[in-house]
Amino acid sequence: FDFYVDDIDVDIDTALANLPALPDVAAIEQIEENQRAIQEAMRAQEEELQARQEDLRARNDELREINREMRNLGRELRDDPDNDELAAQMETLEATMNELSQSVEQEGEAYRKSIEQIQNERTAAINARRQGQIDQVLSVLCDYGSTLKALPGSEKVSLIFRNFAGDTDQVMVMPHADVAGCTSIDSLKQAAVSYQQ
């Protein structure tokens, strides 16, 4: 992200004296562990999808084989229409094919729903991660916003999160007074004008 403020004149010693403590290393390690767990869960979901896809492919291959057998039997039935044994085989193959077709259709629908669910979960995880990033930046801005005392009251503070959602940037614009007098992240969020560009 980029942090833009026009004409900052800050007394560094005074600003450093008022700084809160740095974040706890254990909290950072916990965030990294959570990210590893999410990545592991995503890998497991991908493996499950690949197994389902291979199963569907095998069933489709089986359907093609049954179709081939039915065509061959159909040719033989044209040559010998009175053969009861060939007709019984054809009926058995048709029943098997209908059953397998329904199974493949149901499996395909379940596969599509699984993909949709996984995509929704990933989107939710990405959005949660992005919101966490915004909250971290706003927390820092809230903690250190008092260092912006030298800014005129009419100035605004802009945060730009580049490539936030695909190729769009998330922009948050806050009045200087709200940043300098920040009491919580929520109050800062409410004061901010947010948009994507």
PDB file of C-alpha atoms in Angstrom:
ATOM      1  CA  PHE A   1       0.000   0.000   0.000  1.00  0.00           C
ATOM      2  CA  ASP A   2       1.033   3.588  -0.424  1.00  0.00           C
ATOM      3  CA  PHE A   3       0.629   6.253   2.238  1.00  0.00           C
ATOM      4  CA  TYR A   4       0.183   9.764   0.846  1.00  0.00           C
ATOM      5  CA  VAL A   5       0.151  12.902   2.949  1.00  0.00           C
ATOM      6  CA  ASP A   6       1.058  16.343   1.628  1.00  0.00           C
ATOM      7  CA  ASP A   7       3.724  18.438   3.371  1.00  0.00           C
ATOM      8  CA  ILE A   8       4.377  16.513   6.585  1.00  0.00           C
ATOM      9  CA  ASP A   9       6.523  18.356   9.118  1.00  0.00           C
ATOM     10  CA  VAL A  10       6.892  16.066  12.124  1.00  0.00           C
ATOM     11  CA  ASP A  11       9.240  16.260  15.087  1.00  0.00           C
ATOM     12  CA  ILE A  12      10.716  12.743  14.968  1.00  0.00           C
ATOM     13  CA  ASP A  13      11.874  12.634  18.608  1.00  0.00           C
ATOM     14  CA  THR A  14       8.438  13.641  19.873  1.00  0.00           C
ATOM     15  CA  ALA A  15       6.736  11.190  17.539  1.00  0.00           C
ATOM     16  CA  LEU A  16       8.991   8.316  18.599  1.00  0.00           C
ATOM     17  CA  ALA A  17       8.421   9.041  22.285  1.00  0.00           C
ATOM     18  CA  ASN A  18       4.647   8.593  21.822  1.00  0.00           C
ATOM     19  CA  LEU A  19       4.837   5.354  19.851  1.00  0.00           C
ATOM     20  CA  PRO A  20       3.110   2.272  21.239  1.00  0.00           C
ATOM     21  CA  ALA A  21       4.950  -1.025  21.594  1.00  0.00           C
ATOM     22  CA  LEU A  22       5.693  -3.157  18.527  1.00  0.00           C
ATOM     23  CA  PRO A  23       3.370  -6.092  17.785  1.00  0.00           C
ATOM     24  CA  ASP A  24       4.042  -9.302  19.659  1.00  0.00           C
ATOM     25  CA  VAL A  25       6.152 -11.840  17.742  1.00  0.00           C
ATOM     26  CA  ALA A  26       3.827 -14.638  18.914  1.00  0.00           C
ATOM     27  CA  ALA A  27       0.878 -12.903  17.226  1.00  0.00           C
ATOM     28  CA  ILE A  28       2.811 -12.695  13.962  1.00  0.00           C
ATOM     29  CA  GLU A  29       3.773 -16.370  14.227  1.00  0.00           C
ATOM     30  CA  GLN A  30       0.120 -17.254  14.877  1.00  0.00           C
ATOM     31  CA  ILE A  31      -0.928 -15.395  11.721  1.00  0.00           C
ATOM     32  CA  GLU A  32       1.711 -17.276   9.711  1.00  0.00           C
ATOM     33  CA  GLU A  33       0.538 -20.598  11.200  1.00  0.00           C
ATOM     34  CA  ASN A  34      -3.062 -19.768  10.264  1.00  0.00           C
ATOM     35  CA  GLN A  35      -1.965 -19.014   6.704  1.00  0.00           C
ATOM     36  CA  ARG A  36      -0.112 -22.345   6.505  1.00  0.00           C
ATOM     37  CA  ALA A  37      -3.219 -24.175   7.773  1.00  0.00           C
ATOM     38  CA  ILE A  38      -5.387 -22.453   5.156  1.00  0.00           C
ATOM     39  CA  GLN A  39      -2.933 -23.381   2.401  1.00  0.00           C
ATOM     40  CA  GLU A  40      -2.874 -27.002   3.607  1.00  0.00           C
ATOM     41  CA  ALA A  41      -6.684 -27.149   3.593  1.00  0.00           C
ATOM     42  CA  MET A  42      -6.710 -25.723   0.066  1.00  0.00           C
ATOM     43  CA  ARG A  43      -4.236 -28.393  -1.085  1.00  0.00           C
ATOM     44  CA  ALA A  44      -6.432 -31.121   0.435  1.00  0.00           C
ATOM     45  CA  GLN A  45      -9.473 -29.726  -1.377  1.00  0.00           C
ATOM     46  CA  GLU A  46      -7.559 -29.683  -4.665  1.00  0.00           C
ATOM     47  CA  GLU A  47      -6.518 -33.324  -4.172  1.00  0.00           C
ATOM     48  CA  GLU A  48     -10.126 -34.300  -3.456  1.00  0.00           C
ATOM     49  CA  LEU A  49     -11.288 -32.504  -6.609  1.00  0.00           C
ATOM     50  CA  GLN A  50      -8.623 -34.237  -8.683  1.00  0.00           C
ATOM     51  CA  ALA A  51      -9.729 -37.636  -7.349  1.00  0.00           C
ATOM     52  CA  ARG A  52     -13.368 -36.849  -8.222  1.00  0.00           C
ATOM     53  CA  GLN A  53     -12.343 -35.641 -11.660  1.00  0.00           C
ATOM     54  CA  GLU A  54     -10.412 -38.873 -12.314  1.00  0.00           C
ATOM     55  CA  ASP A  55     -13.429 -40.908 -11.170  1.00  0.00           C
ATOM     56  CA  LEU A  56     -15.681 -38.965 -13.556  1.00  0.00           C
ATOM     57  CA  ARG A  57     -13.195 -39.483 -16.371  1.00  0.00           C
ATOM     58  CA  ALA A  58     -13.149 -43.248 -15.704  1.00  0.00           C
ATOM     59  CA  ARG A  59     -16.963 -43.400 -15.710  1.00  0.00           C
ATOM     60  CA  ASN A  60     -17.102 -41.443 -18.970  1.00  0.00           C
ATOM     61  CA  ASP A  61     -14.595 -43.893 -20.467  1.00  0.00           C
ATOM     62  CA  GLU A  62     -16.835 -46.733 -19.309  1.00  0.00           C
ATOM     63  CA  LEU A  63     -19.839 -45.029 -20.962  1.00  0.00           C
ATOM     64  CA  ARG A  64     -17.926 -44.720 -24.233  1.00  0.00           C
ATOM     65  CA  GLU A  65     -17.006 -48.424 -24.055  1.00  0.00           C
ATOM     66  CA  ILE A  66     -20.656 -49.403 -23.484  1.00  0.00           C
ATOM     67  CA  ASN A  67     -21.673 -47.191 -26.442  1.00  0.00           C
ATOM     68  CA  ARG A  68     -19.118 -48.957 -28.621  1.00  0.00           C
ATOM     69  CA  GLU A  69     -20.428 -52.367 -27.539  1.00  0.00           C
ATOM     70  CA  MET A  70     -24.005 -51.258 -28.231  1.00  0.00           C
ATOM     71  CA  ARG A  71     -23.071 -50.121 -31.748  1.00  0.00           C
ATOM     72  CA  ASN A  72     -21.386 -53.459 -32.430  1.00  0.00           C
ATOM     73  CA  LEU A  73     -24.399 -55.348 -31.064  1.00  0.00           C
ATOM     74  CA  GLY A  74     -26.708 -53.142 -33.133  1.00  0.00           C
ATOM     75  CA  ARG A  75     -24.832 -54.157 -36.312  1.00  0.00           C
ATOM     76  CA  GLU A  76     -25.060 -57.802 -35.356  1.00  0.00           C
ATOM     77  CA  LEU A  77     -28.811 -57.416 -34.644  1.00  0.00           C
ATOM     78  CA  ARG A  78     -29.366 -55.902 -38.098  1.00  0.00           C
ATOM     79  CA  ASP A  79     -27.682 -58.915 -39.652  1.00  0.00           C
ATOM     80  CA  ASP A  80     -29.614 -61.371 -37.442  1.00  0.00           C
ATOM     81  CA  PRO A  81     -32.823 -59.669 -36.160  1.00  0.00           C
ATOM     82  CA  ASP A  82     -34.295 -62.917 -34.748  1.00  0.00           C
ATOM     83  CA  ASN A  83     -31.387 -63.625 -32.371  1.00  0.00           C
ATOM     84  CA  ASP A  84     -32.909 -63.467 -28.858  1.00  0.00           C
ATOM     85  CA  GLU A  85     -29.528 -63.718 -27.165  1.00  0.00           C
ATOM     86  CA  LEU A  86     -28.246 -60.563 -28.921  1.00  0.00           C
ATOM     87  CA  ALA A  87     -31.485 -58.718 -28.074  1.00  0.00           C
ATOM     88  CA  ALA A  88     -31.113 -59.660 -24.380  1.00  0.00           C
ATOM     89  CA  GLN A  89     -27.507 -58.454 -24.398  1.00  0.00           C
ATOM     90  CA  MET A  90     -28.637 -55.179 -25.981  1.00  0.00           C
ATOM     91  CA  GLU A  91     -31.302 -54.679 -23.281  1.00  0.00           C
ATOM     92  CA  THR A  92     -28.751 -55.386 -20.549  1.00  0.00           C
ATOM     93  CA  LEU A  93     -26.295 -52.895 -22.089  1.00  0.00           C
ATOM     94  CA  GLU A  94     -29.044 -50.250 -22.422  1.00  0.00           C
ATOM     95  CA  ALA A  95     -30.031 -50.676 -18.754  1.00  0.00           C
ATOM     96  CA  THR A  96     -26.381 -50.479 -17.682  1.00  0.00           C
ATOM     97  CA  MET A  97     -25.848 -47.401 -19.819  1.00  0.00           C
ATOM     98  CA  ASN A  98     -28.913 -45.623 -18.437  1.00  0.00           C
ATOM     99  CA  GLU A  99     -27.850 -46.387 -14.873  1.00  0.00           C
ATOM    100  CA  LEU A 100     -24.283 -45.268 -15.523  1.00  0.00           C
ATOM    101  CA  SER A 101     -25.444 -42.105 -17.330  1.00  0.00           C
ATOM    102  CA  GLN A 102     -27.572 -41.091 -14.363  1.00  0.00           C
ATOM    103  CA  SER A 103     -24.688 -41.831 -12.005  1.00  0.00           C
ATOM    104  CA  VAL A 104     -22.280 -39.724 -14.113  1.00  0.00           C
ATOM    105  CA  GLU A 105     -24.809 -36.887 -14.285  1.00  0.00           C
ATOM    106  CA  GLN A 106     -25.276 -36.903 -10.495  1.00  0.00           C
ATOM    107  CA  GLU A 107     -21.536 -37.154  -9.914  1.00  0.00           C
ATOM    108  CA  GLY A 108     -20.926 -34.297 -12.351  1.00  0.00           C
ATOM    109  CA  GLU A 109     -23.470 -32.112 -10.569  1.00  0.00           C
ATOM    110  CA  ALA A 110     -21.874 -32.921  -7.194  1.00  0.00           C
ATOM    111  CA  TYR A 111     -18.463 -32.085  -8.686  1.00  0.00           C
ATOM    112  CA  ARG A 112     -19.711 -28.713  -9.977  1.00  0.00           C
ATOM    113  CA  LYS A 113     -21.253 -27.918  -6.587  1.00  0.00           C
ATOM    114  CA  SER A 114     -17.980 -28.839  -4.851  1.00  0.00           C
ATOM    115  CA  ILE A 115     -16.035 -26.530  -7.145  1.00  0.00           C
ATOM    116  CA  GLU A 116     -18.521 -23.721  -6.503  1.00  0.00           C
ATOM    117  CA  GLN A 117     -18.322 -24.280  -2.736  1.00  0.00           C
ATOM    118  CA  ILE A 118     -14.513 -24.305  -2.787  1.00  0.00           C
ATOM    119  CA  GLN A 119     -14.447 -21.130  -4.875  1.00  0.00           C
ATOM    120  CA  ASN A 120     -16.830 -19.460  -2.404  1.00  0.00           C
ATOM    121  CA  GLU A 121     -14.660 -20.575   0.538  1.00  0.00           C
ATOM    122  CA  ARG A 122     -11.517 -19.292  -1.170  1.00  0.00           C
ATOM    123  CA  THR A 123     -13.178 -15.985  -1.985  1.00  0.00           C
ATOM    124  CA  ALA A 124     -14.299 -15.666   1.650  1.00  0.00           C
ATOM    125  CA  ALA A 125     -10.763 -16.489   2.872  1.00  0.00           C
ATOM    126  CA  ILE A 126      -9.215 -13.967   0.478  1.00  0.00           C
ATOM    127  CA  ASN A 127     -11.718 -11.300   1.525  1.00  0.00           C
ATOM    128  CA  ALA A 128     -11.027 -12.045   5.207  1.00  0.00           C
ATOM    129  CA  ARG A 129      -7.278 -11.784   4.577  1.00  0.00           C
ATOM    130  CA  ARG A 130      -7.749  -8.498   2.736  1.00  0.00           C
ATOM    131  CA  GLN A 131      -9.928  -7.149   5.530  1.00  0.00           C
ATOM    132  CA  GLY A 132      -7.258  -8.237   8.012  1.00  0.00           C
ATOM    133  CA  GLN A 133      -4.671  -6.284   6.023  1.00  0.00           C
ATOM    134  CA  ILE A 134      -6.871  -3.201   6.049  1.00  0.00           C
ATOM    135  CA  ASP A 135      -7.440  -3.595   9.795  1.00  0.00           C
ATOM    136  CA  GLN A 136      -3.683  -3.882  10.419  1.00  0.00           C
ATOM    137  CA  VAL A 137      -2.929  -0.748   8.437  1.00  0.00           C
ATOM    138  CA  LEU A 138      -5.778   1.156  10.078  1.00  0.00           C
ATOM    139  CA  SER A 139      -4.550  -0.013  13.488  1.00  0.00           C
ATOM    140  CA  VAL A 140      -1.081   1.357  12.752  1.00  0.00           C
ATOM    141  CA  LEU A 141      -2.579   4.564  11.415  1.00  0.00           C
ATOM    142  CA  CYS A 142      -4.777   4.850  14.486  1.00  0.00           C
ATOM    143  CA  ASP A 143      -1.803   4.207  16.810  1.00  0.00           C
ATOM    144  CA  TYR A 144       0.559   6.563  15.001  1.00  0.00           C
ATOM    145  CA  GLY A 145      -1.973   9.079  13.649  1.00  0.00           C
ATOM    146  CA  SER A 146      -1.141  11.544  16.375  1.00  0.00           C
ATOM    147  CA  THR A 147       2.235  12.071  14.644  1.00  0.00           C
ATOM    148  CA  LEU A 148       0.367  13.883  11.876  1.00  0.00           C
ATOM    149  CA  LYS A 149      -0.298  16.934  14.069  1.00  0.00           C
ATOM    150  CA  ALA A 150       1.632  19.173  11.695  1.00  0.00           C
ATOM    151  CA  LEU A 151      -0.915  18.612   8.937  1.00  0.00           C
ATOM    152  CA  PRO A 152      -3.488  21.355   8.485  1.00  0.00           C
ATOM    153  CA  GLY A 153      -6.951  20.297   9.660  1.00  0.00           C
ATOM    154  CA  SER A 154      -8.376  20.492   6.146  1.00  0.00           C
ATOM    155  CA  GLU A 155      -5.977  17.852   4.761  1.00  0.00           C
ATOM    156  CA  LYS A 156      -6.978  14.256   4.125  1.00  0.00           C
ATOM    157  CA  VAL A 157      -5.026  11.022   4.515  1.00  0.00           C
ATOM    158  CA  SER A 158      -5.333   8.534   1.651  1.00  0.00           C
ATOM    159  CA  LEU A 159      -4.476   4.843   1.784  1.00  0.00           C
ATOM    160  CA  ILE A 160      -4.139   2.978  -1.504  1.00  0.00           C
ATOM    161  CA  PHE A 161      -3.992  -0.812  -1.467  1.00  0.00           C
ATOM    162  CA  ARG A 162      -2.606  -1.685  -4.892  1.00  0.00           C
ATOM    163  CA  ASN A 163      -3.925  -4.778  -6.729  1.00  0.00           C
ATOM    164  CA  PHE A 164      -6.299  -5.357  -3.847  1.00  0.00           C
ATOM    165  CA  ALA A 165      -8.921  -7.286  -5.820  1.00  0.00           C
ATOM    166  CA  GLY A 166      -7.407  -8.503  -9.047  1.00  0.00           C
ATOM    167  CA  ASP A 167      -6.234  -5.454 -10.926  1.00  0.00           C
ATOM    168  CA  THR A 168      -8.276  -2.934  -8.935  1.00  0.00           C
ATOM    169  CA  ASP A 169      -6.932  -0.781  -6.126  1.00  0.00           C
ATOM    170  CA  GLN A 170      -8.768  -0.166  -2.863  1.00  0.00           C
ATOM    171  CA  VAL A 171      -8.654   3.487  -1.824  1.00  0.00           C
ATOM    172  CA  MET A 172      -9.558   4.849   1.606  1.00  0.00           C
ATOM    173  CA  VAL A 173      -9.666   8.600   2.225  1.00  0.00           C
ATOM    174  CA  MET A 174      -9.935   9.946   5.800  1.00  0.00           C
ATOM    175  CA  PRO A 175     -10.037  13.475   7.192  1.00  0.00           C
ATOM    176  CA  HIS A 176      -6.921  14.444   9.155  1.00  0.00           C
ATOM    177  CA  ALA A 177      -8.933  15.165  12.285  1.00  0.00           C
ATOM    178  CA  ASP A 178     -10.364  11.631  12.359  1.00  0.00           C
ATOM    179  CA  VAL A 179      -6.896  10.090  11.960  1.00  0.00           C
ATOM    180  CA  ALA A 180      -5.300  12.313  14.621  1.00  0.00           C
ATOM    181  CA  GLY A 181      -8.155  11.703  17.072  1.00  0.00           C
ATOM    182  CA  CYS A 182      -8.579   8.004  16.306  1.00  0.00           C
ATOM    183  CA  THR A 183      -9.957   5.943  19.176  1.00  0.00           C
ATOM    184  CA  SER A 184     -10.679   2.679  17.314  1.00  0.00           C
ATOM    185  CA  ILE A 185     -10.347   1.027  13.935  1.00  0.00           C
ATOM    186  CA  ASP A 186     -14.127   0.945  13.572  1.00  0.00           C
ATOM    187  CA  SER A 187     -14.434   4.697  14.051  1.00  0.00           C
ATOM    188  CA  LEU A 188     -11.710   5.216  11.449  1.00  0.00           C
ATOM    189  CA  LYS A 189     -13.487   2.889   9.006  1.00  0.00           C
ATOM    190  CA  GLN A 190     -16.733   4.793   9.451  1.00  0.00           C
ATOM    191  CA  ALA A 191     -14.994   8.121   8.858  1.00  0.00           C
ATOM    192  CA  ALA A 192     -13.247   6.849   5.708  1.00  0.00           C
ATOM    193  CA  VAL A 193     -14.575   7.106   2.205  1.00  0.00           C
ATOM    194  CA  SER A 194     -13.761   3.780   0.511  1.00  0.00           C
ATOM    195  CA  TYR A 195     -13.846   2.963  -3.179  1.00  0.00           C
ATOM    196  CA  GLN A 196     -12.128   0.781  -5.762  1.00  0.00           C
ATOM    197  CA  GLN A 197     -10.476   2.018  -8.914  1.00  0.00           C
TER     198      GLN A 197
END
